[in-house]
Short mmCIF file of C-alpha atoms and ligand atoms in Angstrom, two decimals:
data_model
loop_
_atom_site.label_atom_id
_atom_site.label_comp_id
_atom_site.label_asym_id
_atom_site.label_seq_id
_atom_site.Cartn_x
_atom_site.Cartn_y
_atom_site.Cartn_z
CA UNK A 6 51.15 98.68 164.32
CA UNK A 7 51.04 98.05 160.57
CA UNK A 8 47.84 100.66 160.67
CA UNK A 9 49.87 103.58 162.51
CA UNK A 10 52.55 102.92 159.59
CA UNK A 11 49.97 103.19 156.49
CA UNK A 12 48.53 106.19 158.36
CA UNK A 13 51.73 107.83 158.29
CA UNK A 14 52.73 106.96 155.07
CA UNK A 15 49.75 107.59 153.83
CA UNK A 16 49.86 111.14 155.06
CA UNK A 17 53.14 111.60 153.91
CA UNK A 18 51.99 111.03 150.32
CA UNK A 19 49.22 113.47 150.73
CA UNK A 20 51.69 115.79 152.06
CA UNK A 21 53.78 115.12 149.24
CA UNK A 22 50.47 115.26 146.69
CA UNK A 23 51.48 119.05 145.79
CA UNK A 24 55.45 118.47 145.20
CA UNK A 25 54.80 115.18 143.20
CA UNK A 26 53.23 116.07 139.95
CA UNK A 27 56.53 116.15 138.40
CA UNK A 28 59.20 113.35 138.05
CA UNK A 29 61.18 112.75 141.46
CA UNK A 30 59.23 109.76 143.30
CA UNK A 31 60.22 110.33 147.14
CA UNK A 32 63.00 113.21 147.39
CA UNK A 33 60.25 116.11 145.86
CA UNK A 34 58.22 115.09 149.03
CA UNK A 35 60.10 116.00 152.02
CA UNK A 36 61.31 119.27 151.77
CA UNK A 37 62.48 120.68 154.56
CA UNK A 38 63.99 117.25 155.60
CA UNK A 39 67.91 116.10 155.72
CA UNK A 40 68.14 113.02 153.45
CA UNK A 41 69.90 109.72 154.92
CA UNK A 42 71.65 108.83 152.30
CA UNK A 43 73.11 105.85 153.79
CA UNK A 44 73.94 103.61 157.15
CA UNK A 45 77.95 101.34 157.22
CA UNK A 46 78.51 98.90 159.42
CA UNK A 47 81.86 98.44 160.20
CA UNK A 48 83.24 95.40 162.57
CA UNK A 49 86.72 95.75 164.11
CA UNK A 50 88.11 93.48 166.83
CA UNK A 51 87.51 96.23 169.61
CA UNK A 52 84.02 97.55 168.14
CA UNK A 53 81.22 97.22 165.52
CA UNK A 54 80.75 101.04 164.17
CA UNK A 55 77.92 102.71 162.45
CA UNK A 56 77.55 105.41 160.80
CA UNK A 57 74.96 107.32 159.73
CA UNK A 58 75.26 109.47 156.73
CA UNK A 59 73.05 112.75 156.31
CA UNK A 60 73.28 115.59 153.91
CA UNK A 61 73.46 118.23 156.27
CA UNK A 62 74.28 118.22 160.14
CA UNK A 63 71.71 116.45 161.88
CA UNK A 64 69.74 116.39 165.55
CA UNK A 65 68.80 113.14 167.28
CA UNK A 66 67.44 111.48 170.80
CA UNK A 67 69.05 108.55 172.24
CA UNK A 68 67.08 106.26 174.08
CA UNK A 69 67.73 103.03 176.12
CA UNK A 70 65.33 100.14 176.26
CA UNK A 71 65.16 96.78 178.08
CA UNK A 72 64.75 93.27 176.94
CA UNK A 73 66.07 92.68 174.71
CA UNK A 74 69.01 95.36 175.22
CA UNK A 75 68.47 98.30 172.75
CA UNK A 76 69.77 101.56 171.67
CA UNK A 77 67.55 103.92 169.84
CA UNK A 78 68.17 107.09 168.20
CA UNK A 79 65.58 109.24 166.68
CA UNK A 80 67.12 111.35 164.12
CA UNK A 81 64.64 114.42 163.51
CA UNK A 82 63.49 115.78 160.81
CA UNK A 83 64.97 113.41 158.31
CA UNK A 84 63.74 110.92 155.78
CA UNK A 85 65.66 107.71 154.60
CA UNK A 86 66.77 107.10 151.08
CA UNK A 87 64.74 104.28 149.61
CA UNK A 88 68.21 102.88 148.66
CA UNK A 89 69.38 102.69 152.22
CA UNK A 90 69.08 98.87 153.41
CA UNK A 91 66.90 98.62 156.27
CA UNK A 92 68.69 94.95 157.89
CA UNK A 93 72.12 96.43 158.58
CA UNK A 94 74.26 93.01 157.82
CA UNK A 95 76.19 93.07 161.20
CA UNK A 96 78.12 90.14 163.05
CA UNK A 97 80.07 90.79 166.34
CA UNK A 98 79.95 90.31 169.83
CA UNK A 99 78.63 93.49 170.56
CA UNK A 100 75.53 93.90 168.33
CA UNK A 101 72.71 91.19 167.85
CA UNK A 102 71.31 93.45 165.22
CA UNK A 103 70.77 96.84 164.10
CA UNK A 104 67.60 98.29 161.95
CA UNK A 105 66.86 101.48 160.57
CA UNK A 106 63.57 102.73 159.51
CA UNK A 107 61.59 105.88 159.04
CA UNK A 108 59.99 105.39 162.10
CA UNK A 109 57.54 108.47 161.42
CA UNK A 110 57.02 111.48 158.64
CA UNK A 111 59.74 113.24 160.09
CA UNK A 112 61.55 111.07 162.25
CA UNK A 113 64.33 108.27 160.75
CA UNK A 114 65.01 105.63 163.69
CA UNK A 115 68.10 103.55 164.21
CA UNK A 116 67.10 100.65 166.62
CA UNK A 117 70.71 98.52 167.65
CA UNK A 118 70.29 95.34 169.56
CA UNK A 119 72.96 95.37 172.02
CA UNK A 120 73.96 93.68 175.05
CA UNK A 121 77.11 96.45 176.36
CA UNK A 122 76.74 98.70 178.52
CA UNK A 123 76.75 102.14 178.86
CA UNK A 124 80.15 102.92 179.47
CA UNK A 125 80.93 100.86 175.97
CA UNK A 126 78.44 102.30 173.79
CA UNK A 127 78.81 106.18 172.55
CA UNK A 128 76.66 108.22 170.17
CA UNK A 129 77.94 111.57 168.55
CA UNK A 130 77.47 113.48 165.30
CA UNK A 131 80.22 114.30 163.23
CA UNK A 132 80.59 117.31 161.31
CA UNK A 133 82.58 118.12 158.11
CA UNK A 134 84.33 115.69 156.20
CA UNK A 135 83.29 114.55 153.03
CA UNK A 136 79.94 113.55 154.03
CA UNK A 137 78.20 116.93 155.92
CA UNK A 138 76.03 115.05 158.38
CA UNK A 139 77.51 112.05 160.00
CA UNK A 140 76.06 110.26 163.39
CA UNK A 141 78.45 107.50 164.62
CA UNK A 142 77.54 104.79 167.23
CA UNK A 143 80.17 102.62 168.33
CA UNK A 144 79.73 99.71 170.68
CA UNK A 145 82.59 97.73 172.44
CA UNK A 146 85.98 99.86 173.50
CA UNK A 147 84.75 102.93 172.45
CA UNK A 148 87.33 105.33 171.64
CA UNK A 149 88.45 108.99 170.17
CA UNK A 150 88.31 108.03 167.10
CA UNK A 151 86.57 110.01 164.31
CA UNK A 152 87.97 108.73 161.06
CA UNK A 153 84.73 106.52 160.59
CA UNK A 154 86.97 104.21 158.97
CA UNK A 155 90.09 102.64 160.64
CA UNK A 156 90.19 102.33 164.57
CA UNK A 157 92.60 103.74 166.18
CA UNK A 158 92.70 102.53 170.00
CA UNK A 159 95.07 102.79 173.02
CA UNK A 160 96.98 99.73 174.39
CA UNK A 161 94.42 97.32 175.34
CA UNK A 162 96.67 95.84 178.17
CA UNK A 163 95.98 98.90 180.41
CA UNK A 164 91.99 98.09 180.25
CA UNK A 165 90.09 96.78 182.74
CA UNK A 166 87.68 93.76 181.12
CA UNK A 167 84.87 93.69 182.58
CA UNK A 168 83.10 90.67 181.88
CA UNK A 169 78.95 90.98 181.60
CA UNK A 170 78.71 93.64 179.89
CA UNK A 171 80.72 92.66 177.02
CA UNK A 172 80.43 88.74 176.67
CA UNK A 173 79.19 88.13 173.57
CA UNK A 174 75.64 87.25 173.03
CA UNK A 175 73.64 84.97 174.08
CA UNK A 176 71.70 83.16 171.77
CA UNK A 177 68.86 84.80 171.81
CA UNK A 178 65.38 83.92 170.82
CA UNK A 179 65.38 84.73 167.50
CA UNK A 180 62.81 87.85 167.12
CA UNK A 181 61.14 85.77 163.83
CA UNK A 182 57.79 88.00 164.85
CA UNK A 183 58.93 92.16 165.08
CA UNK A 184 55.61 93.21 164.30
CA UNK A 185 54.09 91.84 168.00
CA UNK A 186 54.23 93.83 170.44
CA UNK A 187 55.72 93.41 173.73
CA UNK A 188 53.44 93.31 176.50
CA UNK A 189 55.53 94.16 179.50
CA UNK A 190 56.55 98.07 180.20
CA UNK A 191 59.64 98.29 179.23
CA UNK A 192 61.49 100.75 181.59
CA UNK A 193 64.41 102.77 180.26
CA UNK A 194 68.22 102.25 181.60
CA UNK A 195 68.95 106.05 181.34
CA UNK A 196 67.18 108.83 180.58
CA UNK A 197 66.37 109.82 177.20
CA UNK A 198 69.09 112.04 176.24
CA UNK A 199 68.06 115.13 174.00
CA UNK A 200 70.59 115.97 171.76
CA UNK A 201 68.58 118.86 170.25
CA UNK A 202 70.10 122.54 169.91
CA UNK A 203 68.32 124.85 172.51
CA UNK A 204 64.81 125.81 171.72
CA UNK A 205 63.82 129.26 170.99
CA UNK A 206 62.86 131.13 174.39
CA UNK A 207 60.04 131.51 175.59
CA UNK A 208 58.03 134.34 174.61
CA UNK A 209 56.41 136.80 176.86
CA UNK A 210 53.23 135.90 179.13
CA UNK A 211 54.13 133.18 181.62
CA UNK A 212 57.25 133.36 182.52
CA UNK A 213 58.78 129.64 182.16
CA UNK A 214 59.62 128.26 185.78
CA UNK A 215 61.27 125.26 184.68
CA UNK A 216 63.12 124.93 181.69
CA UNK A 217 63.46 121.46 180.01
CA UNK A 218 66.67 119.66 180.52
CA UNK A 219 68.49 119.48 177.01
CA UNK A 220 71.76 118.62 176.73
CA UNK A 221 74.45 119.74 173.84
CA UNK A 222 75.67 116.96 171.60
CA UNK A 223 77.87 114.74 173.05
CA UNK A 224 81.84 115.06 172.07
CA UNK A 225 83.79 112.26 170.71
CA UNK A 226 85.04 110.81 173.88
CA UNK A 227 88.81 111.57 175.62
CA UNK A 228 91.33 108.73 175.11
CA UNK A 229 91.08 108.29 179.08
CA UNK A 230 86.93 106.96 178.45
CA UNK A 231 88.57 104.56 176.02
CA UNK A 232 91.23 103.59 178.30
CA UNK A 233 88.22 102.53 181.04
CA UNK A 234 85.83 101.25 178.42
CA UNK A 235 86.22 97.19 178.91
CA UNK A 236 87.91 94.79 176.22
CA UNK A 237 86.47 91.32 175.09
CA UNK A 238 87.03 90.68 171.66
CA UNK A 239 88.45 87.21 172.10
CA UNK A 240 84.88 85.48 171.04
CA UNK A 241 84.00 86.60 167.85
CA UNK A 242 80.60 85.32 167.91
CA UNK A 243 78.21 85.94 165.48
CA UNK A 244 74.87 87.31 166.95
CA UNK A 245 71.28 86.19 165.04
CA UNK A 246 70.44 87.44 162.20
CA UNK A 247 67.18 86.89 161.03
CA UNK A 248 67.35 85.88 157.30
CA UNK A 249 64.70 88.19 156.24
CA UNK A 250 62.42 90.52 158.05
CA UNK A 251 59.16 91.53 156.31
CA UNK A 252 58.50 95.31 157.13
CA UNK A 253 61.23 97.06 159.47
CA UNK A 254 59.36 100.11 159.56
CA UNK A 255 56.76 98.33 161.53
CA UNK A 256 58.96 95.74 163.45
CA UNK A 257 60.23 99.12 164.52
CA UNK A 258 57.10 100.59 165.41
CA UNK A 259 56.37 97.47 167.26
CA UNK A 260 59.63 97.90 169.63
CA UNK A 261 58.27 101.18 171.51
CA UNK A 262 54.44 100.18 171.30
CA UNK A 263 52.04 101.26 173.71
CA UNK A 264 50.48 97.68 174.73
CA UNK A 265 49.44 96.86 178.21
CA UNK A 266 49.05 101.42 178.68
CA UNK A 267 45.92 102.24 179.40
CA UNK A 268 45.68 106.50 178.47
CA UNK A 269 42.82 108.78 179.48
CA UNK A 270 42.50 111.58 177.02
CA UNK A 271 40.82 114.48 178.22
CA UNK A 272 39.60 117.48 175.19
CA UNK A 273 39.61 120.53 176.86
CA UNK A 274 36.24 122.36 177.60
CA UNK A 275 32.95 121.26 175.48
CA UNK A 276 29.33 121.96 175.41
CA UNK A 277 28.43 125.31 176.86
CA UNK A 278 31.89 126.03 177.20
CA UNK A 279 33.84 126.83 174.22
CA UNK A 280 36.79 128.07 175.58
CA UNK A 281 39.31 130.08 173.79
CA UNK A 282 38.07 131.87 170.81
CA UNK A 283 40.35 132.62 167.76
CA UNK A 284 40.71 135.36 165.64
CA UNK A 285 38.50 133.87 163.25
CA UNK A 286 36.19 132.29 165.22
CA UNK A 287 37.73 128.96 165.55
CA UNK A 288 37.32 127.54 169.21
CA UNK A 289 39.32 125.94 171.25
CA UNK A 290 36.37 123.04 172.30
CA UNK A 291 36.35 121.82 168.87
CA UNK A 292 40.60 121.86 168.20
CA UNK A 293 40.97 119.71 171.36
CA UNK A 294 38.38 117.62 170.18
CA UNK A 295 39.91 116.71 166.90
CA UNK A 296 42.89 116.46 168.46
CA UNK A 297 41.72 114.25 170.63
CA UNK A 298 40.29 112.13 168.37
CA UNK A 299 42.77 111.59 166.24
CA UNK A 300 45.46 110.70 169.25
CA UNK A 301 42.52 108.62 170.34
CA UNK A 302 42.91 106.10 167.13
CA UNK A 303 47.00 106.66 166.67
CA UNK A 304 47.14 104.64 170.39
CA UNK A 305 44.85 102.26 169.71
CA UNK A 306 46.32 101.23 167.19
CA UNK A 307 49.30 101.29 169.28
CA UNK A 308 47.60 98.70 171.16
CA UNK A 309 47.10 101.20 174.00
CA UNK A 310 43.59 101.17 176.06
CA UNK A 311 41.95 104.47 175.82
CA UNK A 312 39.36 106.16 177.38
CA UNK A 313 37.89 109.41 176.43
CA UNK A 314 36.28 112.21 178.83
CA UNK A 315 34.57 113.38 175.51
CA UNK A 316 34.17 111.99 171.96
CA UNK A 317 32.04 114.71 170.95
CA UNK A 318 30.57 118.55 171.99
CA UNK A 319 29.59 117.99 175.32
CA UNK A 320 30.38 118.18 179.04
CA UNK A 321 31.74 115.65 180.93
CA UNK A 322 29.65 115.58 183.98
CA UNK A 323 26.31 114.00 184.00
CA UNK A 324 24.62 117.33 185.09
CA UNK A 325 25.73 118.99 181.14
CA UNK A 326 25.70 122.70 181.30
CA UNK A 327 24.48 122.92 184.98
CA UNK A 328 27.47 121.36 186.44
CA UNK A 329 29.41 124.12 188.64
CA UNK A 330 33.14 124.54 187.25
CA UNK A 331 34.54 122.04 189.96
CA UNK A 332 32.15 119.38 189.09
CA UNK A 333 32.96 119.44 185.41
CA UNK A 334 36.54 119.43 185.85
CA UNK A 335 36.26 116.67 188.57
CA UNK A 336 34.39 114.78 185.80
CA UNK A 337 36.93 114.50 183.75
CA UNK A 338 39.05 113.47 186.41
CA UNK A 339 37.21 110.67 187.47
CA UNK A 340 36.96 109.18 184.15
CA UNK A 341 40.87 108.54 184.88
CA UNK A 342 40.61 107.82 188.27
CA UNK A 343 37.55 105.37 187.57
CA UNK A 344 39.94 103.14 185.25
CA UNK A 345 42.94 103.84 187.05
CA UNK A 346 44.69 104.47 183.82
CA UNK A 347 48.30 104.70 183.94
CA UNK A 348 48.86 108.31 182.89
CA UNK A 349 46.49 111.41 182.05
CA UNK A 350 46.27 113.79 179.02
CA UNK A 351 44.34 117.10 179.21
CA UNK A 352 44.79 118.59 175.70
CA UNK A 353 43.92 122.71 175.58
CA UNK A 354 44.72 125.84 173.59
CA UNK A 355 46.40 128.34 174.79
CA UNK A 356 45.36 132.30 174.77
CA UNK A 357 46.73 135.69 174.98
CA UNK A 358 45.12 138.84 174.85
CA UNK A 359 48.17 139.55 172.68
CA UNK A 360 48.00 137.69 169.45
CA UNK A 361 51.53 137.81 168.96
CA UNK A 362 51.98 135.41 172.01
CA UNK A 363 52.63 131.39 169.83
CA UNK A 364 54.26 128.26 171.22
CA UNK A 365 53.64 125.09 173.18
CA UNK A 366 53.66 124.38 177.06
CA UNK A 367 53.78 121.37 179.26
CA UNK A 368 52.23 121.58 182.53
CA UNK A 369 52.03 119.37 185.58
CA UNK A 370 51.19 120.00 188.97
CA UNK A 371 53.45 121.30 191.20
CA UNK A 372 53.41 118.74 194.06
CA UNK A 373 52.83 115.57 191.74
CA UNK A 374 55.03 113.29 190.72
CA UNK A 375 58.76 113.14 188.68
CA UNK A 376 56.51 110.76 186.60
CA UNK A 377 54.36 113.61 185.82
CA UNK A 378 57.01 116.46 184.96
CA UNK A 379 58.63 113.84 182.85
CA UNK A 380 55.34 112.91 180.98
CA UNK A 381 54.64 116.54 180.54
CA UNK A 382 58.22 117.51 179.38
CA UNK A 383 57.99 114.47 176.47
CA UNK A 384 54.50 115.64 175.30
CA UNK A 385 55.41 118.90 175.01
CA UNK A 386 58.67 117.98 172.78
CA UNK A 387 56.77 115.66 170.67
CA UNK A 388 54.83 117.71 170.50
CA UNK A 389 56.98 120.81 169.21
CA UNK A 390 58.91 118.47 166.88
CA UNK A 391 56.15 117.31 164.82
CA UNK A 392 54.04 121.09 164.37
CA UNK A 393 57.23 123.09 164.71
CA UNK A 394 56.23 125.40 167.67
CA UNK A 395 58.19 127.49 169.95
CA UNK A 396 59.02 125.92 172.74
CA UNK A 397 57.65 127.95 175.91
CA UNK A 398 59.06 125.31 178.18
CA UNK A 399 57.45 122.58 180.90
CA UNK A 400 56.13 124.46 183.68
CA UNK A 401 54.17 123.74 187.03
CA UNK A 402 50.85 124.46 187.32
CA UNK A 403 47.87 124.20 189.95
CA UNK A 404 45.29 123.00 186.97
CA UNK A 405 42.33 121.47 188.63
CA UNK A 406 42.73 118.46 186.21
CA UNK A 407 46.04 117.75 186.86
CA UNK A 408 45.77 118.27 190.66
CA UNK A 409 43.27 115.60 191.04
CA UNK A 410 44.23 112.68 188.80
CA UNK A 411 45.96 109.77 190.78
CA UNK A 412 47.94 108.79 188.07
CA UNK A 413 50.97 110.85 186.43
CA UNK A 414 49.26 113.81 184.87
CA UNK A 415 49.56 116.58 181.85
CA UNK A 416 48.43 119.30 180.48
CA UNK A 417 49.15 120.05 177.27
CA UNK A 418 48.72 123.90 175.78
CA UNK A 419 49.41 123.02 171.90
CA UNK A 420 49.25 126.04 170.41
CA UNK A 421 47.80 129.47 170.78
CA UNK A 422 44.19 129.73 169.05
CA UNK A 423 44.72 133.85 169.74
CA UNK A 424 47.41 133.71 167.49
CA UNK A 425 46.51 134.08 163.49
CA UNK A 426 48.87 131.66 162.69
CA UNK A 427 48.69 129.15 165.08
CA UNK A 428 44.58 129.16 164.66
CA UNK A 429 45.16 128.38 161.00
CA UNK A 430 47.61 125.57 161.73
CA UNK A 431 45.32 123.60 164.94
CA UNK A 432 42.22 124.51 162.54
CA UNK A 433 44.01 122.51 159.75
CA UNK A 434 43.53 118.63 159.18
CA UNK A 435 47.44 118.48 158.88
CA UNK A 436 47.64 120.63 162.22
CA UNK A 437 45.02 118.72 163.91
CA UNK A 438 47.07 115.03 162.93
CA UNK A 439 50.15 116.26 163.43
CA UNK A 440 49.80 117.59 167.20
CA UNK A 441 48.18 114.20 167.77
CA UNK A 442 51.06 112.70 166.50
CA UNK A 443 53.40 115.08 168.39
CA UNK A 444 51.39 113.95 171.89
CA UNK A 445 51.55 109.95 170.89
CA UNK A 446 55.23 110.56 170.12
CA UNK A 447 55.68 111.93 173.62
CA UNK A 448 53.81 109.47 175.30
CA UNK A 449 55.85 106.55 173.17
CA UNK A 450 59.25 108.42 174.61
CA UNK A 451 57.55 108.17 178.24
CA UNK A 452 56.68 104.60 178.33
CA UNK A 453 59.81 103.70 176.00
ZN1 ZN B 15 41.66 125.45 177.70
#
């Protein structure tokens, strides 16, 4: 876990490398990212708030996890202020704890231990004001309230309690060791909710047949959600707080990691067959290798199990260039099959006769699994966010690869080598790591 957080940070610096030779230490490095300048916790007897201060308006994912209880929320492309503490001091019956860390280069993550419900936690940006960017959480009787300072709530004698989901916490073990990492899948209460602004449309060629489900930020909530949101303040019970807590950024790391997966990766094409060829002669064989390589090392040290159809310019199947089409491709799916691994990656570049034609799909075959149109619909959004592609949507497919894994299934067209651009970027080092990242991201969001 520790590794994946050096690797990060250590290509953040080198990203920086070109901005730093003057003074700033940290802020010169991350253009093009909103600043968190700072996360308050504030207790009340019907609520513990936080709020998350940004520069500028910001986007985030919120995502539920199990054991212990947590709330997650991604905010994208934003970097946290070295002053920001990353323990939030917090004591109420509500929240155990609450952490916030720059969970990767472009990605700040607020991780709150919480045992309420979802009808008595609610997430929603805040806009104007003196600070620009705001993202409130609020746990307990969740109101209308937007001040960010007092609460303002409706009689509580008209509420409803309702006992489980708001008794305060039980002592927990407390987590003295963040940086382990859980062994069982944790499966996610709800379904990640994106919070993102629409993507830009698809372009041309394929016409997308299923558009990814993205919501609009979520309002402040009616006094009527308040009125039904349950009351228990009686207990004002402190939860655990660990006294100290090493690194955050990879306790946090540690909370979504990838133990107990086992991942087949599958690089597009190889040997004899290149593939697509760019504009400059780049081919697509040798992008999907890289890629694959480097997604290869970023879930291992995950703690993920990984197997490989290629780890270097060759077919799959055991008859090399002679194999028929079919028997290549079935190669590569019986790698998966042969380890029954939990989920299947095909990684390609895409094509167009037109170079104009840019972006990133998700595909998944059309009589599979949810599991599958999920898993494709993450990759391709982790994707996206981390090498800043247009979206061209999750689509179904009939992809020999996909068709004839057991296990849910996707393939994943990163980027168009035909286009000028997008060759440069997948033929980059900083392409190459960042798609990988993009695709570990996705997977992460799929097992959360
Ligand atoms: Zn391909």
């Amino acid at each position: 876990m520790r590794k994946v957080c050096l690797l990060l940070l250590a290509l953040l610096v080198l990203l920086g490398l070109p901005f730093s030779a003057e003074a700033s230490p940290f802020g010169e490095r991350v253009e093009g990212l909103t600043e968190i300048t700072g996360v308050r916790v504030s207790n009340s007897q019907d609520k513990t708030r936080i709020v998350v201060d940004a520069k500028a308006p910001v986007t985030y994912r919120t995502m539920v996890l199990k054991d212990p209880g947590r709330v997650v929320v991604d905010i994208k492309g934003a970097w946290l202020s070295p002053q920001v503490k990353r323990e939030l001091s917090v004591s109420s019956s509500f929240v155990s704890r609450a952490r916030v860390a720059q969970f990767d280069p472009r990605t700040v993550r607020v991780v709150v231990e919480t045992t309420v419900g979802k009808d008595n936690y609610k997430i929603f940006p805040l806009t104007g004001g003196p600070v620009p960017g705001r993202v409130v959480l609020d746990f307990g009787r969740v109101g209308p309230d937007s001040s960010g300072a007092t609460i303002a709530l409706p009689d509580v004698k008209t509420t409803k309690p309702v006992a489980p989901q708001t008794k305060p916490t039980k002592p927990q073990t407390p987590q003295t060791k963040p940086q382990t990492p859980q062994t069982k899948p944790q499966t996610p209460q709800t379904k990640p909710v994106e919070t993102k602004p629409a993507e830009t449309k698809p372009v041309e060629t394929k016409p997308a047949e299923t558009k990814p489900v993205e919501t609009k930020p979520e309002e402040p909530q009616t006094p009527q959600d308040a009125e039904q949101a349950a009351q228990e303040t009686a207990a004002d019970t402190p939860g655990e707080q660990p006294a100290t807590e090493s690194s955050t950024d990879a306790g946090i790391a540690a909370i979504t990691g990838l133990a107990g997966h086992s991942i087949t990766i599958d690089a597009g094409h190889g040997g004899n067959d290149s593939g697509a060829i760019g504009p400059t002669g780049v081919t697509e064989k040798s992008v999907t290798l890289r890629v694959a390589l480097a997604l290869q090392k970023l879930l291992t040290s995950e703690g993920a199990t990984v197997y490989m159809t290629r780890t270097t310019d060759t077919e799959v199947s055991p008859k090399g260039a002679a194999a028929s089409d079919i028997e290549e491709l079935q190669a590569r799916c019986d790698v998966a099959n042969r380890h029954n691994s939990d989920i299947f990656i095909s990684i390609h570049m895409d094509s167009f006769t037109n170079g104009a034609a840019k972006g990133t799909t998700g595909y998944y075959y059309a009589l599979g699994s949810k599991k599958s149109r999920d898993l494709a619909d993450k990759v391709r959004a982790g994707v996206i966010d981390q090498i800043g592609t247009p979206s061209r949507g999750t689509q179904s497919c009939n992809f020999y690869v996909v068709k004839h894994t057991d296990m849910p299934a996707t393939l994943v067209e990163v980027a168009f080598i035909s286009n000028p651009t997008e060759e440069k970027l997948m033929n980059s080092e900083d392409g190459v790591q960042k798609a990988a990242q993009g695709i570990a991201d996705g997977i992460a969001d799929f097992f959360g």
